[in-house]
Short mmCIF file of C-alpha atoms in Angstrom, two decimals:
data_model
loop_
_atom_site.label_atom_id
_atom_site.label_comp_id
_atom_site.label_asym_id
_atom_site.label_seq_id
_atom_site.Cartn_x
_atom_site.Cartn_y
_atom_site.Cartn_z
CA UNK A 337 -9.05 10.66 -1.04
CA UNK A 338 -8.14 14.28 -0.53
CA UNK A 339 -5.08 16.27 -1.49
CA UNK A 340 -5.73 18.56 1.46
CA UNK A 341 -5.59 15.81 4.05
CA UNK A 342 -3.02 13.71 2.22
CA UNK A 343 -0.62 15.52 -0.15
CA UNK A 344 0.09 13.29 -3.13
CA UNK A 345 -3.11 11.27 -2.86
CA UNK A 346 -3.75 11.89 -6.57
CA UNK A 347 -0.98 9.38 -7.29
CA UNK A 348 -3.38 6.58 -6.28
CA UNK A 349 -5.88 7.63 -8.93
CA UNK A 350 -9.02 5.50 -8.85
CA UNK A 351 -7.58 2.86 -6.51
CA UNK A 352 -10.33 1.90 -4.04
CA UNK A 353 -12.46 4.86 -5.11
CA UNK A 354 -16.26 4.76 -4.93
CA UNK A 355 -16.37 4.37 -8.70
CA UNK A 356 -13.89 1.51 -8.65
CA UNK A 357 -15.84 -0.20 -5.86
CA UNK A 358 -19.12 0.05 -7.77
CA UNK A 359 -17.50 -1.15 -10.99
CA UNK A 360 -15.93 -4.11 -9.19
CA UNK A 361 -19.25 -5.14 -7.63
CA UNK A 362 -20.95 -4.89 -11.03
CA UNK A 363 -18.16 -7.03 -12.51
CA UNK A 364 -18.77 -9.70 -9.87
CA UNK A 365 -22.53 -9.71 -10.44
CA UNK A 366 -21.99 -9.82 -14.20
CA UNK A 367 -19.61 -12.77 -13.90
CA UNK A 368 -22.09 -14.59 -11.67
CA UNK A 369 -25.00 -13.91 -13.99
CA UNK A 370 -22.99 -14.77 -17.08
CA UNK A 371 -24.12 -11.52 -18.68
CA UNK A 372 -22.73 -8.01 -19.04
CA UNK A 373 -24.96 -6.07 -16.70
CA UNK A 374 -25.83 -2.45 -17.27
CA UNK A 375 -24.56 -0.42 -14.35
CA UNK A 376 -26.92 2.11 -12.75
CA UNK A 377 -26.11 5.81 -12.94
CA UNK A 378 -27.97 6.84 -9.82
CA UNK A 379 -26.07 7.27 -6.54
CA UNK A 380 -26.56 4.46 -4.05
CA UNK A 381 -28.26 5.00 -0.70
CA UNK A 382 -25.99 2.70 1.29
CA UNK A 383 -26.76 3.35 4.95
CA UNK A 384 -30.21 1.70 5.24
CA UNK A 385 -28.90 -1.72 4.26
CA UNK A 386 -25.51 -1.36 5.93
CA UNK A 387 -23.50 -2.24 2.84
CA UNK A 388 -23.26 -0.94 -0.74
CA UNK A 389 -24.35 -4.15 -2.42
CA UNK A 390 -27.96 -4.10 -1.26
CA UNK A 391 -29.00 -0.93 -3.12
CA UNK A 392 -26.78 -1.88 -6.06
CA UNK A 393 -28.56 -5.21 -6.55
CA UNK A 394 -31.92 -3.46 -6.55
CA UNK A 395 -30.64 -1.00 -9.16
CA UNK A 396 -29.13 -3.76 -11.28
CA UNK A 397 -32.39 -5.67 -11.30
CA UNK A 398 -34.26 -2.59 -12.45
CA UNK A 399 -31.70 -1.89 -15.16
CA UNK A 400 -31.43 -5.49 -16.36
CA UNK A 401 -34.93 -7.02 -16.50
CA UNK A 402 -35.05 -10.68 -17.34
CA UNK A 403 -31.53 -11.37 -16.00
CA UNK A 404 -30.98 -13.45 -12.87
CA UNK A 405 -29.06 -11.00 -10.71
CA UNK A 406 -27.41 -12.09 -7.45
CA UNK A 407 -29.43 -15.31 -7.11
CA UNK A 408 -27.66 -17.66 -4.68
CA UNK A 409 -25.11 -15.13 -3.47
CA UNK A 410 -25.04 -12.99 -0.37
CA UNK A 411 -23.87 -9.42 0.01
CA UNK A 412 -20.57 -10.43 1.57
CA UNK A 413 -19.73 -12.63 -1.41
CA UNK A 414 -19.92 -9.71 -3.79
CA UNK A 415 -18.37 -7.08 -1.53
CA UNK A 416 -15.45 -9.31 -0.56
CA UNK A 417 -14.78 -10.35 -4.14
CA UNK A 418 -14.96 -6.72 -5.26
CA UNK A 419 -12.46 -5.79 -2.54
CA UNK A 420 -10.15 -8.53 -3.79
CA UNK A 421 -10.40 -7.22 -7.36
CA UNK A 422 -9.52 -3.71 -6.18
CA UNK A 423 -6.73 -5.06 -4.01
CA UNK A 424 -5.25 -6.94 -6.96
CA UNK A 425 -5.13 -3.70 -8.96
CA UNK A 426 -3.58 -1.80 -6.05
CA UNK A 427 -0.90 -4.45 -5.56
CA UNK A 428 -0.06 -4.35 -9.27
CA UNK A 429 0.48 -0.60 -9.05
CA UNK A 430 2.57 -0.91 -5.89
CA UNK A 431 4.81 -3.51 -7.53
CA UNK A 432 5.27 -1.26 -10.57
CA UNK A 433 6.42 1.56 -8.29
CA UNK A 434 8.72 -0.80 -6.38
CA UNK A 435 10.34 -1.88 -9.65
CA UNK A 436 10.97 1.77 -10.50
CA UNK A 437 12.38 2.41 -7.02
CA UNK A 438 14.73 -0.56 -7.28
CA UNK A 439 15.92 0.50 -10.73
CA UNK A 440 16.66 4.00 -9.42
CA UNK A 441 18.50 2.49 -6.46
CA UNK A 442 20.63 0.36 -8.79
CA UNK A 443 21.62 3.52 -10.68
CA UNK A 444 22.56 5.24 -7.43
CA UNK A 445 24.61 2.24 -6.37
CA UNK A 446 26.46 2.12 -9.68
CA UNK A 447 27.31 5.81 -9.47
CA UNK A 448 28.06 6.19 -5.75
CA UNK A 449 28.16 2.77 -4.09
CA UNK A 450 31.97 2.86 -3.86
CA UNK A 451 31.92 6.05 -1.76
CA UNK A 452 33.20 5.57 1.79
CA UNK A 453 30.86 7.06 4.40
CA UNK A 454 30.59 6.98 8.15
CA UNK A 455 28.23 4.34 9.50
CA UNK A 456 26.11 5.41 12.44
CA UNK A 457 24.87 3.20 15.26
CA UNK A 458 22.56 4.45 18.01
CA UNK A 459 22.77 7.88 16.27
CA UNK A 460 26.56 8.09 16.76
CA UNK A 461 29.51 7.79 14.38
CA UNK A 462 30.73 4.20 14.10
CA UNK A 463 33.06 2.81 11.40
CA UNK A 464 33.55 3.51 7.69
CA UNK A 465 31.39 1.58 5.21
CA UNK A 466 30.83 1.92 1.48
CA UNK A 467 27.61 3.69 0.60
CA UNK A 468 26.67 0.46 -1.19
CA UNK A 469 26.17 -1.05 2.26
CA UNK A 470 23.38 1.40 3.07
CA UNK A 471 21.91 1.05 -0.41
CA UNK A 472 21.96 -2.71 0.11
CA UNK A 473 19.84 -2.44 3.23
CA UNK A 474 17.30 -0.34 1.34
CA UNK A 475 17.31 -2.81 -1.55
CA UNK A 476 16.73 -5.79 0.73
CA UNK A 477 13.67 -4.19 2.30
CA UNK A 478 12.15 -3.20 -1.03
CA UNK A 479 12.84 -6.58 -2.64
CA UNK A 480 11.44 -8.56 0.26
CA UNK A 481 8.32 -6.41 0.28
CA UNK A 482 7.88 -7.06 -3.42
CA UNK A 483 8.29 -10.79 -2.83
CA UNK A 484 5.57 -10.70 -0.16
CA UNK A 485 3.24 -8.92 -2.58
CA UNK A 486 4.06 -11.36 -5.38
CA UNK A 487 3.15 -14.27 -3.12
CA UNK A 488 -0.35 -12.99 -2.37
CA UNK A 489 -3.33 -15.01 -3.53
CA UNK A 490 -6.49 -13.24 -4.61
CA UNK A 491 -9.38 -15.58 -3.74
CA UNK A 492 -12.96 -15.39 -4.88
CA UNK A 493 -15.65 -15.23 -2.20
CA UNK A 494 -18.79 -17.23 -2.91
CA UNK A 495 -20.31 -18.89 0.10
CA UNK A 496 -23.96 -17.93 -0.13
CA UNK A 497 -26.02 -16.80 2.87
CA UNK A 498 -24.25 -19.00 5.45
CA UNK A 499 -21.02 -19.91 3.70
CA UNK A 500 -21.86 -23.39 2.37
CA UNK A 501 -22.24 -22.59 -1.33
CA UNK A 502 -19.86 -24.79 -3.32
CA UNK A 503 -20.46 -23.54 -6.87
CA UNK A 504 -17.73 -20.94 -7.31
CA UNK A 505 -15.29 -22.23 -9.93
CA UNK A 506 -16.91 -20.45 -12.87
CA UNK A 507 -17.03 -17.18 -10.94
CA UNK A 508 -13.35 -17.47 -10.02
CA UNK A 509 -12.37 -18.30 -13.59
CA UNK A 510 -14.38 -15.46 -15.12
CA UNK A 511 -12.78 -12.94 -12.76
CA UNK A 512 -9.27 -14.40 -12.91
CA UNK A 513 -9.28 -15.07 -9.17
CA UNK A 514 -8.20 -18.09 -7.15
CA UNK A 515 -10.84 -20.66 -6.30
CA UNK A 516 -11.12 -20.98 -2.52
CA UNK A 517 -13.58 -22.21 0.10
CA UNK A 518 -15.73 -19.53 1.67
CA UNK A 519 -13.76 -17.27 4.00
CA UNK A 520 -16.64 -15.21 5.39
CA UNK A 521 -15.27 -15.34 8.93
CA UNK A 522 -11.73 -16.52 8.19
CA UNK A 523 -10.08 -13.27 7.24
CA UNK A 524 -6.52 -14.32 6.54
CA UNK A 525 -6.74 -13.20 2.89
CA UNK A 526 -7.33 -9.67 4.18
CA UNK A 527 -4.74 -9.66 6.96
CA UNK A 528 -2.14 -11.30 4.72
CA UNK A 529 -2.60 -8.54 2.16
CA UNK A 530 -2.51 -5.90 4.89
CA UNK A 531 0.73 -7.33 6.26
CA UNK A 532 2.34 -7.27 2.80
CA UNK A 533 1.28 -3.67 2.24
CA UNK A 534 2.67 -2.63 5.61
CA UNK A 535 5.96 -4.43 4.93
CA UNK A 536 6.13 -2.27 1.82
CA UNK A 537 5.56 0.99 3.67
CA UNK A 538 8.08 -0.18 6.28
CA UNK A 539 10.70 -0.56 3.55
CA UNK A 540 9.86 2.80 2.04
CA UNK A 541 9.87 4.40 5.48
CA UNK A 542 13.39 3.08 6.10
CA UNK A 543 14.62 4.81 2.94
CA UNK A 544 12.85 8.03 3.86
CA UNK A 545 14.12 8.01 7.43
CA UNK A 546 17.73 7.64 6.32
CA UNK A 547 17.35 10.39 3.74
CA UNK A 548 15.81 12.72 6.31
CA UNK A 549 18.70 12.14 8.70
CA UNK A 550 21.45 12.38 6.10
CA UNK A 551 19.98 15.48 4.47
CA UNK A 552 20.08 17.55 7.65
CA UNK A 553 22.29 20.60 6.99
CA UNK A 554 24.76 19.55 9.68
CA UNK A 555 25.18 16.17 7.91
CA UNK A 556 24.51 17.02 4.28
CA UNK A 557 25.50 13.72 2.69
CA UNK A 558 22.25 13.34 0.75
CA UNK A 559 19.56 15.67 -0.54
CA UNK A 560 16.33 15.35 -2.47
CA UNK A 561 16.60 16.38 -6.08
CA UNK A 562 13.86 18.98 -5.74
CA UNK A 563 13.06 20.14 -2.26
CA UNK A 564 9.75 21.61 -1.22
CA UNK A 565 9.24 25.23 -0.24
CA UNK A 566 8.48 26.81 3.10
CA UNK A 567 5.59 29.19 3.77
CA UNK A 568 7.77 31.47 5.92
CA UNK A 569 11.43 30.75 5.09
CA UNK A 570 12.23 31.10 1.38
CA UNK A 571 15.78 29.79 1.79
CA UNK A 572 14.59 26.30 2.78
CA UNK A 573 14.34 23.29 0.46
CA UNK A 574 12.42 20.81 2.57
CA UNK A 575 12.78 17.05 1.87
CA UNK A 576 9.06 16.80 1.18
CA UNK A 577 8.95 13.38 -0.47
CA UNK A 578 10.82 11.81 2.44
CA UNK A 579 8.52 13.53 4.92
CA UNK A 580 5.40 12.23 3.17
CA UNK A 581 6.76 8.70 2.81
CA UNK A 582 7.73 8.65 6.47
CA UNK A 583 4.26 9.81 7.48
CA UNK A 584 2.67 6.98 5.48
CA UNK A 585 5.00 4.46 7.12
CA UNK A 586 3.96 5.75 10.56
CA UNK A 587 0.23 5.43 9.81
CA UNK A 588 0.15 2.13 7.91
CA UNK A 589 0.89 -0.31 10.79
CA UNK A 590 -2.14 0.91 12.75
CA UNK A 591 -4.33 0.24 9.73
CA UNK A 592 -3.05 -3.33 9.51
CA UNK A 593 -3.62 -3.68 13.25
CA UNK A 594 -7.28 -2.74 12.67
CA UNK A 595 -7.55 -5.49 10.06
CA UNK A 596 -6.16 -7.99 12.56
CA UNK A 597 -8.53 -6.75 15.26
CA UNK A 598 -11.42 -7.23 12.85
CA UNK A 599 -10.20 -10.74 12.01
CA UNK A 600 -10.06 -11.62 15.70
CA UNK A 601 -13.59 -10.29 16.26
CA UNK A 602 -15.31 -12.53 13.72
CA UNK A 603 -18.31 -14.41 15.05
CA UNK A 604 -20.86 -16.99 13.90
CA UNK A 605 -21.11 -17.46 10.13
CA UNK A 606 -21.17 -13.75 9.31
CA UNK A 607 -19.70 -11.00 11.47
CA UNK A 608 -21.61 -8.06 12.91
CA UNK A 609 -19.38 -5.03 12.36
CA UNK A 610 -15.93 -6.60 12.21
CA UNK A 611 -16.39 -7.25 8.49
CA UNK A 612 -17.61 -3.70 7.91
CA UNK A 613 -14.56 -2.29 9.70
CA UNK A 614 -12.30 -3.72 7.01
CA UNK A 615 -13.59 -1.78 3.99
CA UNK A 616 -12.41 1.74 4.65
CA UNK A 617 -9.34 0.48 6.51
CA UNK A 618 -8.21 -1.56 3.51
CA UNK A 619 -8.99 1.36 1.20
CA UNK A 620 -6.79 3.72 3.21
CA UNK A 621 -3.96 1.23 3.51
CA UNK A 622 -3.98 0.40 -0.20
CA UNK A 623 -4.03 4.04 -1.29
CA UNK A 624 -1.34 5.04 1.21
CA UNK A 625 0.91 2.26 -0.06
CA UNK A 626 0.41 3.13 -3.72
CA UNK A 627 1.24 6.76 -2.98
CA UNK A 628 4.22 5.97 -0.73
CA UNK A 629 5.84 3.64 -3.26
CA UNK A 630 5.35 6.16 -6.07
CA UNK A 631 6.91 8.86 -3.91
CA UNK A 632 9.79 6.55 -2.95
CA UNK A 633 10.51 5.83 -6.60
CA UNK A 634 10.66 9.56 -7.32
CA UNK A 635 12.74 10.17 -4.21
CA UNK A 636 15.38 7.65 -5.26
CA UNK A 637 15.33 8.78 -8.89
CA UNK A 638 16.18 12.34 -7.83
CA UNK A 639 18.38 11.62 -4.82
CA UNK A 640 21.66 13.57 -4.81
CA UNK A 641 24.81 12.29 -3.09
CA UNK A 642 27.36 14.83 -1.80
CA UNK A 643 30.81 13.16 -1.70
CA UNK A 644 32.52 16.23 -0.23
CA UNK A 645 30.26 16.24 2.83
CA UNK A 646 30.61 12.48 3.19
CA UNK A 647 34.41 12.85 3.15
CA UNK A 648 34.33 15.67 5.71
CA UNK A 649 32.13 13.66 8.07
CA UNK A 650 34.33 10.60 7.61
CA UNK A 651 37.42 12.63 8.49
CA UNK A 652 35.75 14.07 11.59
CA UNK A 653 34.78 10.57 12.72
CA UNK A 654 38.33 9.35 12.21
CA UNK A 655 39.64 12.20 14.37
CA UNK A 656 37.15 11.32 17.08
CA UNK A 657 38.39 7.73 17.06
CA UNK A 658 41.98 8.97 17.24
CA UNK A 659 42.85 7.82 13.76
CA UNK A 660 44.46 9.73 10.91
CA UNK A 661 41.97 11.40 8.53
#
């Protein structure tokens, strides 16, 4: 959560922030207690207990005397359910950005889809295609990613100390989550979400990669609406949004791989480290995806098509094939 390490991170706002995590855990404990709990203001000393819920419960009990706080639950119940609540919010934001990206793509297609351009296979000129063909490939990726996100379930976690607690319907209903058996060591809800987020960054990365290639000066068929500056070459207008989206698409699959590694390393009724490895990994993946989809929407909204360069490249390709330009 740093603009220095990740330009554009502000676009994710409070998604998976410390404040959002604390608020989500308080919401879970409040729903379980059937009372609106007063949240503590003091910072939490998390390391001694190994998870943020342990000091939070102590603080909630001090701040809410006379209320049964956390009775019957275990730390993983609350942390997992809080992660699901934050994930649901992140997915909602991602889908909003995808809708904006698809709308911008439809406008591009209406304006320029008829334009004949040179297809490229294995980096080389191939045959003429309408620009709508390339736009269609982008659209398919973005739509399928959105469908994967729409299909996600957001299950409550309430298994108690060893995963056998059965009383979870009220908690699920109060939080608007799906009722589900305890998934303490069955982490498919996490890996499924991770896979959907990565499919989204894959789709965005495809758009960015094509824009980066086609905006090279020697190609010049596309350009970003507002390019970024250079620290040493004032004449440059770098395709910054495409660069940042591509970088997110490169990083995201390794984050999902970590979630799968953690899922495969579950043991007994509660895991010793594999569960903990998910928290920051999921946070990074969710924030990266929110930012990448927002940047992709802006990229497509400002994308400029250059028909003259497309025509020149098409003519050169025809000459290479021995045809008549």
